[in-house]
Short mmCIF file of C-alpha atoms and ligand atoms in Angstrom, two decimals:
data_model
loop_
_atom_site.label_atom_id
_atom_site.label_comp_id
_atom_site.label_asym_id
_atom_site.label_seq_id
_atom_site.Cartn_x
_atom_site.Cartn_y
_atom_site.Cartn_z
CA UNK A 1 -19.82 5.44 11.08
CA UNK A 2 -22.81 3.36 10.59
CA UNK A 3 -23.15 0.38 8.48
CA UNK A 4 -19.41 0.25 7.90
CA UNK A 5 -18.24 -3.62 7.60
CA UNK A 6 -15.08 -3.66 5.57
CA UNK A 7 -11.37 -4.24 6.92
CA UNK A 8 -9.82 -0.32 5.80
CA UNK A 9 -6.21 -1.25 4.28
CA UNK A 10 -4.42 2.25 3.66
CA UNK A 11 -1.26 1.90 1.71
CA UNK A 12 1.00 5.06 2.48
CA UNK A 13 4.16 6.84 3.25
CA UNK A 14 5.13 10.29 2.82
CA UNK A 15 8.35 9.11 0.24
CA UNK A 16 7.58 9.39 -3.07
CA UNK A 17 8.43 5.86 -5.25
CA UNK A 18 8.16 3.25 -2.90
CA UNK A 19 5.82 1.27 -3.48
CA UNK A 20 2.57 2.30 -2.58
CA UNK A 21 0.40 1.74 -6.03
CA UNK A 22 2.09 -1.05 -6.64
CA UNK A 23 1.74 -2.08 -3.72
CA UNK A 24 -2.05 -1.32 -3.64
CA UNK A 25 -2.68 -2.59 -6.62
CA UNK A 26 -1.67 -6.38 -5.85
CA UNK A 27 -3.44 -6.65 -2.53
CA UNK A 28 -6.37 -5.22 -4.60
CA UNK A 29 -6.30 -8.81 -6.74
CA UNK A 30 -5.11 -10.81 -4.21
CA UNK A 31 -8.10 -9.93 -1.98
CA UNK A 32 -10.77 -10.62 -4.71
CA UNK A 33 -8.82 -13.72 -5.79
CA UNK A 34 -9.66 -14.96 -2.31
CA UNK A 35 -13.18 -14.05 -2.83
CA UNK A 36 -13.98 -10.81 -0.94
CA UNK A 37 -15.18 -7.98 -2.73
CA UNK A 38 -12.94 -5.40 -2.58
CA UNK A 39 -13.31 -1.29 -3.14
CA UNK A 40 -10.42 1.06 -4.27
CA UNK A 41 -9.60 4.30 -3.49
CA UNK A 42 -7.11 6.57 -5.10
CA UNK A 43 -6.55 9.35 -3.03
CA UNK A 44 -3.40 10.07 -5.16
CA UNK A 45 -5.71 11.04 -8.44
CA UNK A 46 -3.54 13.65 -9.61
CA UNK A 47 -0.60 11.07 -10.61
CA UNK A 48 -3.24 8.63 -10.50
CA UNK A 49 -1.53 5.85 -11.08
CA UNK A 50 -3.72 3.28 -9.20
CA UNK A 51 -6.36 4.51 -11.51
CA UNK A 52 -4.90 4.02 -14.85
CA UNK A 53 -3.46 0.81 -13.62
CA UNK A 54 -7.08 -0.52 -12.88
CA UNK A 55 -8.01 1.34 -16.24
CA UNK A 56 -5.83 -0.51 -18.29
CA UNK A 57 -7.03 -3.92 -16.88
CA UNK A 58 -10.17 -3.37 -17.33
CA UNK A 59 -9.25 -2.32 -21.21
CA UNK A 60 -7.48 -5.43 -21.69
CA UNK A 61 -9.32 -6.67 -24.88
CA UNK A 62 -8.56 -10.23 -23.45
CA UNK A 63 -10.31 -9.39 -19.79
CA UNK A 64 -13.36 -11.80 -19.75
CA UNK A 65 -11.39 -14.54 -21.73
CA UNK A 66 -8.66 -14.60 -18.72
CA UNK A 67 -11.41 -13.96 -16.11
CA UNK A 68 -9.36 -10.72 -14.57
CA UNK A 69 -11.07 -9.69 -11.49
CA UNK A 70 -11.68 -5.60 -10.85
CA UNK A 71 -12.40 -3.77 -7.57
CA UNK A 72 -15.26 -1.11 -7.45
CA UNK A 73 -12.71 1.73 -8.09
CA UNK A 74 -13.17 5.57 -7.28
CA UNK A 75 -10.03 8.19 -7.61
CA UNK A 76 -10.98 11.84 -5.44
CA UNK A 77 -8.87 14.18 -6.97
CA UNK A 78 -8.03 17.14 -4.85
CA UNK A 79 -9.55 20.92 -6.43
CA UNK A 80 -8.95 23.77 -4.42
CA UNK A 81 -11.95 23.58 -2.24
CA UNK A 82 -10.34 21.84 1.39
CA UNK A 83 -13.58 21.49 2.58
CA UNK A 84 -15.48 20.18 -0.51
CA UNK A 85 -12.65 17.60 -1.41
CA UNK A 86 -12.53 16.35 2.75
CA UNK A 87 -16.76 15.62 2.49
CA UNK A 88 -16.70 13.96 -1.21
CA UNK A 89 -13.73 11.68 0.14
CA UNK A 90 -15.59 10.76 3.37
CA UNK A 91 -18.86 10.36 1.37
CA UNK A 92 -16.80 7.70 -1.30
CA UNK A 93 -15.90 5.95 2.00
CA UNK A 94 -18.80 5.41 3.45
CA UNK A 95 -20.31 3.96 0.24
CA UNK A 96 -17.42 1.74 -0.05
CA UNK A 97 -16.87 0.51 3.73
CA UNK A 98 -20.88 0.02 3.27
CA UNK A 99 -20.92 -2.49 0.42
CA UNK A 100 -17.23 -4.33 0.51
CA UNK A 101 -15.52 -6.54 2.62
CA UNK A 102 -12.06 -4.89 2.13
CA UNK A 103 -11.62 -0.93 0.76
CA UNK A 104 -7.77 -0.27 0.26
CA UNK A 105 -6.41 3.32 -0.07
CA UNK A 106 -3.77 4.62 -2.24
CA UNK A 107 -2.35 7.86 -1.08
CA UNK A 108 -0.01 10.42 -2.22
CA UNK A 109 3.85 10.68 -1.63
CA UNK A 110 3.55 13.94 0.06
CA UNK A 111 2.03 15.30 2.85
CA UNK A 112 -1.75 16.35 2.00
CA UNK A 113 -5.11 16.60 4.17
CA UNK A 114 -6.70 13.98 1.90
CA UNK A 115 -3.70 12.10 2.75
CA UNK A 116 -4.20 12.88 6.46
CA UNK A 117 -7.93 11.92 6.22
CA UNK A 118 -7.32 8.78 4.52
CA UNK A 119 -4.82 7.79 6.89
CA UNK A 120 -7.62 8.31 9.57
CA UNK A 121 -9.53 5.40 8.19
CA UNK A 122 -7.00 2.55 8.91
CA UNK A 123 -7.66 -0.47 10.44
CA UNK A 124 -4.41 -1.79 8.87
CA UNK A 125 -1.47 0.47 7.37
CA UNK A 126 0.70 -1.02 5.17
CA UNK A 127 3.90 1.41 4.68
CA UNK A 128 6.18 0.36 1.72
CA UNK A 129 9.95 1.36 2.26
CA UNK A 130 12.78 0.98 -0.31
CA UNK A 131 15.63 -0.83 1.54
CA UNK A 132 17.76 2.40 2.15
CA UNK A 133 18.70 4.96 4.94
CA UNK A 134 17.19 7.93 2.89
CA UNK A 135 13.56 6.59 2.60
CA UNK A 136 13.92 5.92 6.42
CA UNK A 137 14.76 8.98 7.11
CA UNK A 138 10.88 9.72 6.80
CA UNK A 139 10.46 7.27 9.43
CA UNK A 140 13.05 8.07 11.76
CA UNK A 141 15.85 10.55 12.77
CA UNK A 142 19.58 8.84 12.69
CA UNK A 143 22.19 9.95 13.76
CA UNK A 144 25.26 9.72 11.56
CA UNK A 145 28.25 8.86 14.01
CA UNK A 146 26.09 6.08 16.36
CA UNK A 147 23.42 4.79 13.88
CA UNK A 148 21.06 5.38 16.27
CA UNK A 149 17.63 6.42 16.19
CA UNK A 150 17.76 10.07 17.57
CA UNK A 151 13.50 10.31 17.25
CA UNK A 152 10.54 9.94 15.13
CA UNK A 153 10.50 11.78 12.16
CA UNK A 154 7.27 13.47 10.51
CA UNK A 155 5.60 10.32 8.69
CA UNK A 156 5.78 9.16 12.02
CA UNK A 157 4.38 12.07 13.65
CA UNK A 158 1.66 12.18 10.80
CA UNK A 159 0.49 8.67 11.69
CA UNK A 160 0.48 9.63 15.28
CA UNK A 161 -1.89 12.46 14.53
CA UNK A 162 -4.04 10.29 12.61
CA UNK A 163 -4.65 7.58 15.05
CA UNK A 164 -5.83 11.07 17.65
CA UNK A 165 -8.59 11.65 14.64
CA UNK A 166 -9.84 8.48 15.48
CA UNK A 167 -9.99 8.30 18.67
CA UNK A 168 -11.65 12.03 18.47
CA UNK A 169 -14.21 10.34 16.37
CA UNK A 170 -15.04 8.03 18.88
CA UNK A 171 -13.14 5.22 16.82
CA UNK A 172 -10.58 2.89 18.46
CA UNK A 173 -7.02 4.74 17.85
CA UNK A 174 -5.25 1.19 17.42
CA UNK A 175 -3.78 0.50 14.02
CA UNK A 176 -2.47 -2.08 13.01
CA UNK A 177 0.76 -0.49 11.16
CA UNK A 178 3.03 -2.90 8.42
CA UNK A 179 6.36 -1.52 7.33
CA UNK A 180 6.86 -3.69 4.49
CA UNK A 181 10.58 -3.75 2.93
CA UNK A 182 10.31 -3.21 -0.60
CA UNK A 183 12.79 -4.29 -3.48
CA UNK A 184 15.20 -6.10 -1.44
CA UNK A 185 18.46 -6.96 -3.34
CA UNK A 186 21.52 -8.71 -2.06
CA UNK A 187 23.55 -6.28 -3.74
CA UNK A 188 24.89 -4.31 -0.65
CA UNK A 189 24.16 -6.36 2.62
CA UNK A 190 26.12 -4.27 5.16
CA UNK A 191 23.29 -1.48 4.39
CA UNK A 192 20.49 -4.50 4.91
CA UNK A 193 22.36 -4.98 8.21
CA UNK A 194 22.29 -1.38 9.01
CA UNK A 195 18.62 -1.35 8.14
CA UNK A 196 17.15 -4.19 10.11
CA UNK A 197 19.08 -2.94 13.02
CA UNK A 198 17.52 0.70 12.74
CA UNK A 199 13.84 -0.75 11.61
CA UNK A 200 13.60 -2.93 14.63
CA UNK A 201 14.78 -0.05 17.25
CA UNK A 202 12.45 2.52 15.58
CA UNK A 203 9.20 -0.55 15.74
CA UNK A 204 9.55 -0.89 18.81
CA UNK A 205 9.43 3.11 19.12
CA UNK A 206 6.52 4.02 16.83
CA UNK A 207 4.42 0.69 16.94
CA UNK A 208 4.65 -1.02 13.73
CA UNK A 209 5.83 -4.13 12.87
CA UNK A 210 7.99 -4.89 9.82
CA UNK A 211 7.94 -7.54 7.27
CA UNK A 212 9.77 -8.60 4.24
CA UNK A 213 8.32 -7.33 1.40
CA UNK A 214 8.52 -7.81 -2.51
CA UNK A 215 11.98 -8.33 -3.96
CA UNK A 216 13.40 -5.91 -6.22
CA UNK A 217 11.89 -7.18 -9.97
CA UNK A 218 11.92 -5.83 -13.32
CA UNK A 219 8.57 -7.06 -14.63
CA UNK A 220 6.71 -4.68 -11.70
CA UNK A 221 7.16 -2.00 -13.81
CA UNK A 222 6.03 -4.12 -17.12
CA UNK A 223 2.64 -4.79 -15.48
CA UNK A 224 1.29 -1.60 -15.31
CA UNK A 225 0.73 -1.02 -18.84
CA UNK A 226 -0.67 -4.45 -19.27
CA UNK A 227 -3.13 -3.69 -16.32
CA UNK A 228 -1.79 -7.13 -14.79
CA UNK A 229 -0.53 -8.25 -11.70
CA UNK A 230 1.76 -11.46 -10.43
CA UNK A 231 -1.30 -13.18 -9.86
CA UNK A 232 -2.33 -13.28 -13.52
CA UNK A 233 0.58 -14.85 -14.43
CA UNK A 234 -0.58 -18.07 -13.42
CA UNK A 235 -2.13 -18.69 -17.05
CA UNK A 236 -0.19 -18.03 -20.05
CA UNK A 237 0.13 -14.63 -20.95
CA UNK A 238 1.13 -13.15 -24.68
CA UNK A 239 4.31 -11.45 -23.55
CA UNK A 240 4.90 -12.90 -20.24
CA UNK A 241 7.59 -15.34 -20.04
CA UNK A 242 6.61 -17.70 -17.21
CA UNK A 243 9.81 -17.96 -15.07
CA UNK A 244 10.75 -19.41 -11.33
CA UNK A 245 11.13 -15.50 -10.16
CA UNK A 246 7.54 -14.77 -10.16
CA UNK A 247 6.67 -18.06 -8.39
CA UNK A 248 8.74 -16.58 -6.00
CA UNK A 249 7.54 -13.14 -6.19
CA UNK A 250 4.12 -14.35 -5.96
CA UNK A 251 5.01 -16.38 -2.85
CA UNK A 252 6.16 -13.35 -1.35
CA UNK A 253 2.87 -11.59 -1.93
CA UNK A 254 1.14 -14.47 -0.46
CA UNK A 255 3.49 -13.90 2.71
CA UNK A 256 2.44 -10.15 2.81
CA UNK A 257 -1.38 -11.01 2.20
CA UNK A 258 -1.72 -13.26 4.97
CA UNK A 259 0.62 -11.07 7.36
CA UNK A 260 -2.37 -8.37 7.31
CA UNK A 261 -4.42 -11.27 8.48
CA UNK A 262 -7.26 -10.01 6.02
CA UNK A 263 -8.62 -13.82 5.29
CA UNK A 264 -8.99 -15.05 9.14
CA UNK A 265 -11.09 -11.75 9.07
CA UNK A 266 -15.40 -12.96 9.81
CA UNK A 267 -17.52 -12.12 7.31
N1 LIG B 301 9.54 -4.69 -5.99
C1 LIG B 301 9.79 -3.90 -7.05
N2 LIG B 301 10.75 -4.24 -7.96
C2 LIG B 301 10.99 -3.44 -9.02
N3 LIG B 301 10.35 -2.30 -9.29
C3 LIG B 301 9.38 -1.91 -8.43
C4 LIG B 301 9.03 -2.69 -7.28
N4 LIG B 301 8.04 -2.03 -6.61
C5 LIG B 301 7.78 -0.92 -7.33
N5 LIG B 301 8.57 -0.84 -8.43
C6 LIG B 301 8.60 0.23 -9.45
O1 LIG B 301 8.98 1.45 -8.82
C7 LIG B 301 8.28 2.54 -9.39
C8 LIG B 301 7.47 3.27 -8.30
O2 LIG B 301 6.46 2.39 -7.84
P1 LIG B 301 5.03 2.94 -7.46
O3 LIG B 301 4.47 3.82 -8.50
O4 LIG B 301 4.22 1.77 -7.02
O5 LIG B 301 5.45 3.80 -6.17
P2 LIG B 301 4.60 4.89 -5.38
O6 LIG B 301 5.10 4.83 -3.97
O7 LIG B 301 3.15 4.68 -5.60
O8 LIG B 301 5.08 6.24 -6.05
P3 LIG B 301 4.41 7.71 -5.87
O9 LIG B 301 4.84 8.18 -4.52
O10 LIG B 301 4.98 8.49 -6.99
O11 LIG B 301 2.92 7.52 -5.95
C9 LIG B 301 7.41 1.95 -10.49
O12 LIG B 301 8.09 2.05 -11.70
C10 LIG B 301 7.26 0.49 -10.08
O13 LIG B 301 7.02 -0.36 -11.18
MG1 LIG B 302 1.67 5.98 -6.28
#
């Protein structure tokens, strides 16, 4: 792939609800906050919702006036041409690996080839996961009696796959793969228990490391609309009650941000 330069973040797992946007959406404005130019990919463009979420930022009436910061944003929605859909996604790539110093990739809940083909691209794949046995169950066979993890299940296998399209492409296979616990709680900490126990077997299994992610927080879900992240919030908002939980909640992006190791990245 010639001329390619950017760091390829892919945020995906084959649950549906986890994260992912969200997810995608932050790192997006973290990134430029720290000064790199960033391009987005929505690979998810019949939900879309990366895409309206950067839409409705940038129709924020109050944009320029709070200085909010947009990637270069492009959503490949799939028709029913495989073939046509595969070479318009690869050509958005290139363009985008060409001209930023980060691209990040939403993708779909479900198993898709522009999913597949996305996945392909990562140098670093960040994998959302609600803090319960069913989303792991994606992940990772258990069995019921031991809690132990029988095998890899088919996200697993699907990321496996991907990293032998690199390599067939002549690209190194290694990815750096980030399961990243989302919407912890303290409500029910025997299943946390059961969960870190079952997350660190299966790492060590499938190659990924884990990290905590975002706690579980109402205003997430408030932001969309608004086309705002936690990172806006510094500055006083109309409607946003400034409040110690998002100085926490934005310290935990911070942690997530730097675990993917984007900024020690040359440029
Ligand atoms: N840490 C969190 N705390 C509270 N709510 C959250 C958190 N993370 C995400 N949500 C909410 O959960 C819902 C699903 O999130 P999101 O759309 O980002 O998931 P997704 O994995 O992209 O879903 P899909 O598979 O449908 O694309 C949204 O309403 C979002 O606001
Ligand atoms: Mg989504």
């Amino acid at each position: 792939m010639t001329g390619k330069r950017a760091h390829i973040v892919v945020v995906g797992n084959e649950k549906g609800g986890t994260g992912k946007s969200t997810v995608s959406m932050h790192l997006i404005i973290s990134l430029l906050e720290q000064g790199l130019s960033v391009g987005s990919i929505d690979i998810d463009a019949r939900q879309a919702t990366l895409t309206r979420y950067i839409r409705n930022r940038e129709a924020r009436k109050d944009r320029d006036a709070l200085g909010l910061t947009l990637p270069e944003h492009v959503a490949v929605p799939p028709t029913a041409d495989r073939a046509a859909d595969e070479a318009r996604l690869q050509e958005v790539f290139t363009h985008m690996a060409a001209r930023h110093d980060a691209v990040v990739i939403d993708t779909p809940g479900s198993d898709h080839y522009l999913s597949r083909l996305g996945h392909s691209y990562a140098d670093t794949l960040v994998t959302p996961l609600n803090d319960s046995l069913v989303d792991l169950d994606v992940l990772g066979l258990v069995e019921p009696g031991s809690m132990k993890i029988l095998r890899p299940s088919h996200y697993a296998e699907m990321v496996w796959d991907t990293k032998k399209a690199r390599a067939m492409r002549g690209e190194k296979a290694v990815v750096d793969w980030i399961v990243l616990r989302n919407r912890l709680s303290n409500l029910d900490a025997r299943n946390k228990r059961d969960m870190e126990k079952l997350l660190a077997d299966l790492s060590k299994r499938v190659g990924f490391r884990v990290i905590p992610g975002l706690g579980e927080r109402v205003i997430y879900r408030s932001m969309f609309l608004e086309g705002l992240t936690l990172l806006d919030l510094r500055q006083k908002i109309m409607g946003f009650e400034f409040s110690m939980s998002h100085v926490t909640a934005r310290q935990e992006l911070r942690t997530l941000v730097d675990s993917i190791g984007l900024t020690k990245l040359e440029r």
